[in-house]
Structure formats: structure tokens, C-alpha cells
CSV table of C-alpha atoms in Angstrom, one decimal:
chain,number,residue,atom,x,y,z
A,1,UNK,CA,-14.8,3.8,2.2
A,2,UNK,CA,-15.8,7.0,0.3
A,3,UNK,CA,-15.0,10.2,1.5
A,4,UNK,CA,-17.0,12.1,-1.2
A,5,UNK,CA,-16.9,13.7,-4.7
A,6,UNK,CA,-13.6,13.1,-6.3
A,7,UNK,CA,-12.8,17.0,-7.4
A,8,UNK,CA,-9.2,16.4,-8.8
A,9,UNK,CA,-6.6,13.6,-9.6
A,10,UNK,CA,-3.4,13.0,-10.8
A,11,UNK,CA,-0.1,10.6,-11.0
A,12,UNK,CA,3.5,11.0,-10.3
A,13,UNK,CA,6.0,8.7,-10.0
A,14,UNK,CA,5.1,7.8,-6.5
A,15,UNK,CA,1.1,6.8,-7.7
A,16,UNK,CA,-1.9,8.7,-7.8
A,17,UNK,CA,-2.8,12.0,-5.2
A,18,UNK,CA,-6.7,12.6,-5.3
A,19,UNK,CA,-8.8,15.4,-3.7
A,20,UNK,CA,-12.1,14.6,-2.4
A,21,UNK,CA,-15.0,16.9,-1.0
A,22,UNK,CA,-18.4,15.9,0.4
A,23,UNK,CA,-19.4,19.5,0.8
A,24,UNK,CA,-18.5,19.7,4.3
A,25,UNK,CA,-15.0,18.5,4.3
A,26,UNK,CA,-12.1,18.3,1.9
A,27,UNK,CA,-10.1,15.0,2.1
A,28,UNK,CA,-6.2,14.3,0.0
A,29,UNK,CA,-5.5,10.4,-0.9
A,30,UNK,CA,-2.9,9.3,-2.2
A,31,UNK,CA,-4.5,5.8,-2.5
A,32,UNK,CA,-7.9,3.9,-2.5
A,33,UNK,CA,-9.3,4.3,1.1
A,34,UNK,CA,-6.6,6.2,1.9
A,35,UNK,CA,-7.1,9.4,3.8
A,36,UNK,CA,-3.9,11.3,3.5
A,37,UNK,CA,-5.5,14.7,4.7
A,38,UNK,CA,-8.7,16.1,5.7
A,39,UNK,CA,-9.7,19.7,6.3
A,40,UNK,CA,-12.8,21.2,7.6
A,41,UNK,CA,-13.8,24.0,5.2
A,42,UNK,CA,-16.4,26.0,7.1
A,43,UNK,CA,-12.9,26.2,10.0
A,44,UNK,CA,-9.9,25.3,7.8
A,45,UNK,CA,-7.6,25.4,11.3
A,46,UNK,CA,-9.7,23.2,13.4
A,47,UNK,CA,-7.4,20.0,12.5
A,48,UNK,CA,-10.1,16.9,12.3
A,49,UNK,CA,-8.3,13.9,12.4
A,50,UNK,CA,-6.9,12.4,16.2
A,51,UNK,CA,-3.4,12.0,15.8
A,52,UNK,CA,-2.9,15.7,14.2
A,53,UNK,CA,-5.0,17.0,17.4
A,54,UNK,CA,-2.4,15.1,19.5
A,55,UNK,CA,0.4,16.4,17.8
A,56,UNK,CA,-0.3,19.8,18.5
A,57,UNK,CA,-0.1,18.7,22.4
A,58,UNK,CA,4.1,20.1,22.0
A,59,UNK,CA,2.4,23.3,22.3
A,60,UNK,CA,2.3,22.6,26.2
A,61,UNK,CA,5.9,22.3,26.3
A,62,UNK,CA,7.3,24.4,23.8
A,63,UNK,CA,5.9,27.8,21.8
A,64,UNK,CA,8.1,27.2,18.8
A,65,UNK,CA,9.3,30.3,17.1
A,66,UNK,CA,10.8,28.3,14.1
A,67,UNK,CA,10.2,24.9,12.5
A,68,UNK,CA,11.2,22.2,10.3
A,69,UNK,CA,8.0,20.0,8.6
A,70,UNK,CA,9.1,16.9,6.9
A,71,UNK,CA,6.0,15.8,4.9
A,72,UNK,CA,3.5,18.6,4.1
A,73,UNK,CA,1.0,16.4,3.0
A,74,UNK,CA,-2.8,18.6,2.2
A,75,UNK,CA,-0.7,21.6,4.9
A,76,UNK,CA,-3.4,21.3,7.7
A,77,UNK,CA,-0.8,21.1,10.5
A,78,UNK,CA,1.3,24.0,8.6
A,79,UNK,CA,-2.5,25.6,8.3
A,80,UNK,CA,-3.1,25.7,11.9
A,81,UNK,CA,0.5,26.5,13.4
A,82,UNK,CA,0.9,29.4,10.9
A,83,UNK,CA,-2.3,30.7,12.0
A,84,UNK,CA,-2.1,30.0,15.8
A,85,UNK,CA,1.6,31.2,15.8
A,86,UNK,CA,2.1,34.2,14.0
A,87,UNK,CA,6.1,34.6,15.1
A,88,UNK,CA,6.6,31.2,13.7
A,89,UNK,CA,8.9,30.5,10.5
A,90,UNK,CA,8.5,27.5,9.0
A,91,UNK,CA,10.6,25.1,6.4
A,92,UNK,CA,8.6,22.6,5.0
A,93,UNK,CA,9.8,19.5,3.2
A,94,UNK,CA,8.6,17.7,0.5
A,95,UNK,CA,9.6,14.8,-1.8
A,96,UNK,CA,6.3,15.4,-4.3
A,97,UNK,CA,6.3,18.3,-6.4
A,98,UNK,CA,2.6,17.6,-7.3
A,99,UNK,CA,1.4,17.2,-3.6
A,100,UNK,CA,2.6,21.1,-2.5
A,101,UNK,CA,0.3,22.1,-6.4
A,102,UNK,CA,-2.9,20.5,-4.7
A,103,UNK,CA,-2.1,21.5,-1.2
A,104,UNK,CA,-1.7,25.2,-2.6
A,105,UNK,CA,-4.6,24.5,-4.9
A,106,UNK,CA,-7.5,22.9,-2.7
A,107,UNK,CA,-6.1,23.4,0.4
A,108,UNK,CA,-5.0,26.9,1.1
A,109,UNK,CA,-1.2,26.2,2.3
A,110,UNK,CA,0.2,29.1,3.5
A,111,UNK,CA,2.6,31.4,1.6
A,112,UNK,CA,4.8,34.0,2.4
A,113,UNK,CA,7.8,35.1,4.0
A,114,UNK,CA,7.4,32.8,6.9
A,115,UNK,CA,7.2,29.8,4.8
A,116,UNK,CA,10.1,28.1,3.4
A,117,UNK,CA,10.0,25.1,1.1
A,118,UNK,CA,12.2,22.4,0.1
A,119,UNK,CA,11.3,20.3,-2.7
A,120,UNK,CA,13.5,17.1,-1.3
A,121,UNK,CA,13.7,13.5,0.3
A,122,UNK,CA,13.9,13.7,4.0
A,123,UNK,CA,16.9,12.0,4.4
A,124,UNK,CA,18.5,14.1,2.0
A,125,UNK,CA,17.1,17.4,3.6
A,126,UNK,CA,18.6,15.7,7.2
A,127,UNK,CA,22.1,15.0,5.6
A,128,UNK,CA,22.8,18.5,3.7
A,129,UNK,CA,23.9,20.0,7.3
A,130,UNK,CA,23.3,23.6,5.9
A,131,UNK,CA,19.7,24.2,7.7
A,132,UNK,CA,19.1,26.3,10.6
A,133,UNK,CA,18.5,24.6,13.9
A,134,UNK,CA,14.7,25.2,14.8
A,135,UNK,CA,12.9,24.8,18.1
A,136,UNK,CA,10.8,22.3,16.5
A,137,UNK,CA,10.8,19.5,13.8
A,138,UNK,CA,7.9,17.3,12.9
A,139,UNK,CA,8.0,14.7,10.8
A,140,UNK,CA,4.8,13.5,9.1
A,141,UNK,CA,6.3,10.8,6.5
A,142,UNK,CA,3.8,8.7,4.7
A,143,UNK,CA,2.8,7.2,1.2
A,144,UNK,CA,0.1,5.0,-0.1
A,145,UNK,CA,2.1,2.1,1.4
A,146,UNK,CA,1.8,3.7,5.3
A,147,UNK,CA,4.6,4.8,7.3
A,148,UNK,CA,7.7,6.0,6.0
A,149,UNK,CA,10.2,3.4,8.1
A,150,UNK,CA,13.0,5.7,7.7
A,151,UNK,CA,11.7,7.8,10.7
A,152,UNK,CA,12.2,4.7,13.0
A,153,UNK,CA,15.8,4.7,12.6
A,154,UNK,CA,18.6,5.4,14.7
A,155,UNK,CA,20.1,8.0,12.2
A,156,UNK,CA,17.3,9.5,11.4
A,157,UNK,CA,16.6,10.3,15.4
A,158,UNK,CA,20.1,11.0,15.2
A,159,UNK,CA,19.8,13.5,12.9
A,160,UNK,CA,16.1,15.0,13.6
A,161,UNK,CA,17.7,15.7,17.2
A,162,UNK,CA,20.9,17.7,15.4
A,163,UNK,CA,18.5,20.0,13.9
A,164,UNK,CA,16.9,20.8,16.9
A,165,UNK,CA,18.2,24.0,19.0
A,166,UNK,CA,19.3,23.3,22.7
A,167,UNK,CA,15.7,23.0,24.1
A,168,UNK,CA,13.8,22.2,20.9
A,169,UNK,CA,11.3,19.3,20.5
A,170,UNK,CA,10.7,16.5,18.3
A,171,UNK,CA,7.0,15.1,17.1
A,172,UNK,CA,6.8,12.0,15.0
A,173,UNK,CA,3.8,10.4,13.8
A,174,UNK,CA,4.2,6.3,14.0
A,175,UNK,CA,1.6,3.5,14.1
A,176,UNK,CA,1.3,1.8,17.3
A,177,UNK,CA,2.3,-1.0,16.5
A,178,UNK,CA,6.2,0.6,16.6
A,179,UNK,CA,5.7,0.8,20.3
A,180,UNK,CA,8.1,-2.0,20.0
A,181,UNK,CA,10.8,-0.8,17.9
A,182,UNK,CA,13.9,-0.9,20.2
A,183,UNK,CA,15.8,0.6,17.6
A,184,UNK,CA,14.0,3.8,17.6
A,185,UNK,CA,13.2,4.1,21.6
A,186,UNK,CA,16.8,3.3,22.2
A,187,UNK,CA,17.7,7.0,19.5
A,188,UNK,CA,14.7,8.7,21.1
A,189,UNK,CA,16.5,7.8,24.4
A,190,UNK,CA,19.9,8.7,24.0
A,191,UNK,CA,19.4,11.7,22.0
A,192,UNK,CA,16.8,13.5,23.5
A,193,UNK,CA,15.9,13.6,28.0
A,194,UNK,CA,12.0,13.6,27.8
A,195,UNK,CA,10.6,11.4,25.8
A,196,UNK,CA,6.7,11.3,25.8
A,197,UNK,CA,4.0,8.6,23.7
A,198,UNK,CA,0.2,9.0,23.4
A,199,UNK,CA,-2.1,6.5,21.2
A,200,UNK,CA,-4.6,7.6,19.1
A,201,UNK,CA,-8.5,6.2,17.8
A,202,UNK,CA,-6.8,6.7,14.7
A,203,UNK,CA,-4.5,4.0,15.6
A,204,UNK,CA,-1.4,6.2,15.3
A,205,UNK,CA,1.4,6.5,18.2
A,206,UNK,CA,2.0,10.4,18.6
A,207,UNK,CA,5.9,10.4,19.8
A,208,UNK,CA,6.9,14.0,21.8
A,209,UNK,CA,10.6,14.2,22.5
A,210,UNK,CA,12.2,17.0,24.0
A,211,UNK,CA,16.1,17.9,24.4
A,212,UNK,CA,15.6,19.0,27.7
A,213,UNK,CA,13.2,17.7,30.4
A,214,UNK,CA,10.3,19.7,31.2
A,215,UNK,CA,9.3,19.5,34.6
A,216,UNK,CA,5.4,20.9,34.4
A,217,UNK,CA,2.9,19.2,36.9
A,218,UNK,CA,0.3,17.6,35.4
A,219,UNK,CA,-1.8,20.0,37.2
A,220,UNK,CA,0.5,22.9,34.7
A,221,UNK,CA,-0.1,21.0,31.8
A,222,UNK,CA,-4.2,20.3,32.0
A,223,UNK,CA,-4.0,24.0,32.6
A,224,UNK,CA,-2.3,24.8,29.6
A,225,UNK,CA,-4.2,22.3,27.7
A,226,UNK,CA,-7.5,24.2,28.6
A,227,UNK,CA,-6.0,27.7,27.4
A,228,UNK,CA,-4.7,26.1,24.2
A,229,UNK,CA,-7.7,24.6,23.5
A,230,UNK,CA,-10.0,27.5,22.9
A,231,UNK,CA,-7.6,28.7,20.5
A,232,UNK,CA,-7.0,25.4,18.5
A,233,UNK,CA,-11.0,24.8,18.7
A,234,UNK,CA,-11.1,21.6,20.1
A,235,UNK,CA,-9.8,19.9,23.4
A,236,UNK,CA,-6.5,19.3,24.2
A,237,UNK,CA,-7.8,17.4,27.6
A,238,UNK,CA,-8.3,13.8,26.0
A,239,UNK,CA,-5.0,13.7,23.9
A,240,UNK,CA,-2.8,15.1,26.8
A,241,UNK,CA,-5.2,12.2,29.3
A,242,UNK,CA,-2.8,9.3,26.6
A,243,UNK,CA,0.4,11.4,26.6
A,244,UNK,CA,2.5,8.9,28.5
A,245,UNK,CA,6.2,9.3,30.0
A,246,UNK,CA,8.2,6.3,27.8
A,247,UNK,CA,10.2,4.7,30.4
């Protein structure tokens, strides 16, 4: 699969992170058909690819004023929050000093006094216990080699859900096929009282979790999917129609 002109490459430790553009769209890869990233240029904010759509559906329950990103990746979710949000602060963690160059570099990741980063491993950053609770952490953890298994493990919930204030929520980004990993639902269970799946085309599985239950209708939530979606430019309706109470 191409995904256009190759515009920049280079190698770390962890392989090679490439930056394609086909004039219309800007793409980061971190391997061959990989497509780590993709950004719209002529609406930087408008997040193109399903899953990062459907992760932006926490913005029915919860209007974050401060965050934790593990996994910047080409910035398009930290893009679009920082735009969409301007009272958010943001930490942003990332294992690959060379990934945050060509996410500054090609694609205009935010700076500035609401942005903090933290050039780290995950697990690392979720052990140090000296970060600020936030109202909402996403974790976005992938390589060439696909999901980052770390974020199915107990601990890890464990530990996502102590940096999480009293009625903060949780987003991960799986594959569907860990629909079945009883490890993970189990943590997501004990650890947090709503605890919400939708499936993507993109063949991820969106997990929402929040520390409290939220009790919105579904008539409350199509409502505030139609108000959020004029601002996010694109429809909220379809990803919210997959979002799916995980018994």
C-alpha cells in the first residue's frame, strides 16, 4: 500500500519512522504498510482515521481540563484536543525521541505552556508516582510490531486508573481481537464503574472507562454527539451508534 511521496526518513533503535505526503494528506510510518498517523493538511484537526474519531467520543462524558497522552505518535489527537479545548493541559509521553522531532517537524504538534512532555517508557512514566492526577489519560501505545501488550495488563489498568482524578476517564486504543482478554476486562472492571467498547472499520476496539458511572440517556448523548460534532468536523453519530456498555 502507498500512501504517497516519502518526504523524510530515519532510524532509531526501535526501526525506521517515515513521513509520507500525497499532496492532500500527510501520513507517519513506522514500518512498510504501516500507517502510524495521518493528518489532513488543508484541516489539520479534522482527525481522519476511525478509531481516533471514536476516541474523541469521551468528550460526551467528560470535558477534560487536564490530560495524560501515552504515545504521541504524528500529535493528531494532541492537535485536535489542544485546539478544541483551549483550558486543557496536556502531558504527553513518549519513548522515541526522534518521533516528537518529526511530529514537531511535519506535523505541527503543539507547543507551549499547556504542553508537557516526557521523553519516557510508559510503564516507567506510570511507576514514578510523582504526576499529577488528570481528568483524562489516553494511551495510544504502538510500534511497527502493533499493539503495545503492556496496555492489556492488570497493572497497567491498575495504574492508568491511579492517575486518574475522582471522576476522570480512561481511553485505550486495542485491536478487536482483545475483546477477549479476561485479564484486561477483569482491571477495567474492578478499577473503574463504566466501562464502555465500540469497534472500528479500522479494526481497532476503542475502550472508554470512567471512574464513576455516567448516567446520560442515550437520547443526552446523540444530543451531545451532534453539538460536538460541528466542532470536531465530522460525525460523532456513527462511532457513539458502536459505543457498547461491556457487561
Amino acid at each position: 500500500m502507498s500512501f504517497g511521496r516519502e518526504i523524510h526518513r530515519c532510524f532509531d533503535e526501535h526501526g525506521p519512522i517515515t513521513v509520507l505526503d500525497d499532496g492532500n494528506k500527510r501520513y507517519l510510518a513506522f514500518g512498510e504498510g504501516d500507517e502510524q498517523s495521518c493528518q489532513l493538511k488543508s484541516a489539520p484537526f479534522q482527525l481522519q482515521h476511525d478509531y481516533t474519531q471514536a476516541m474523541l467520543l469521551v468528550l460526551l462524558f467528560k470535558q477534560p481540563r487536564s490530560m495524560i497522552l501515552l504515545g504521541v505518535g504524528g500529535g493528531t489527537i494532541v492537535s485536535a484536543l489542544h485546539q478544541f479545548l483551549p483550558d486543557l493541559h496536556m502531558h504527553l509521553v513518549e519513548l522515541r525521541p526522534k518521533v516528537l522531532d518529526v511530529a514537531y517537524k511535519y506535523f505541527q504538534l503543539p507547543r507551549g505552556d499547556r504542553v508537557t512532555v516526557s521523553l519516557e517508557d510508559a510503564s516507567e512514566f506510570l511507576e514514578s508516582g510523582e504526576v499529577a492526577k488528570a481528568d483524562l489519560l489516553v494511551s495510544d501505545l504502538f510500534s511497527s510490531e502493533g499493539l503495545d501488550l503492556q496496555q492489556t495488563q492488570s497493572w497497567f489498568i491498575e495504574r492508568c486508573a491511579r492517575l486518574l482524578n475522582d471522576d476522570g476517564w480512561l481511553v485505550l486504543n486495542c485491536w478487536q481481537i482483545h475483546k477477549s482478554e479476561q485479564e484486561m476486562l477483569a482491571a477495567l472492571k474492578e478499577h473503574f464503574e463504566d466501562v464502555r467498547g465500540c469497534s472500528t472499520m479500522d479494526g481497532n476496539w476503542v475502550i472508554l472507562a470512567g471512574k464513576k458511572a455516567d448516567s446520560s440517556s442515550a437520547a443526552q448523548l446523540k444530543d451531545r454527539a451532534k453539538i460536538w460534532s460541528k466542532t470536531v468536523g465530522y460525525s460523532l453519530l456513527s462511532p457513539l451508534s458502536r459505543l457498547k456498555p461491556l457487561n
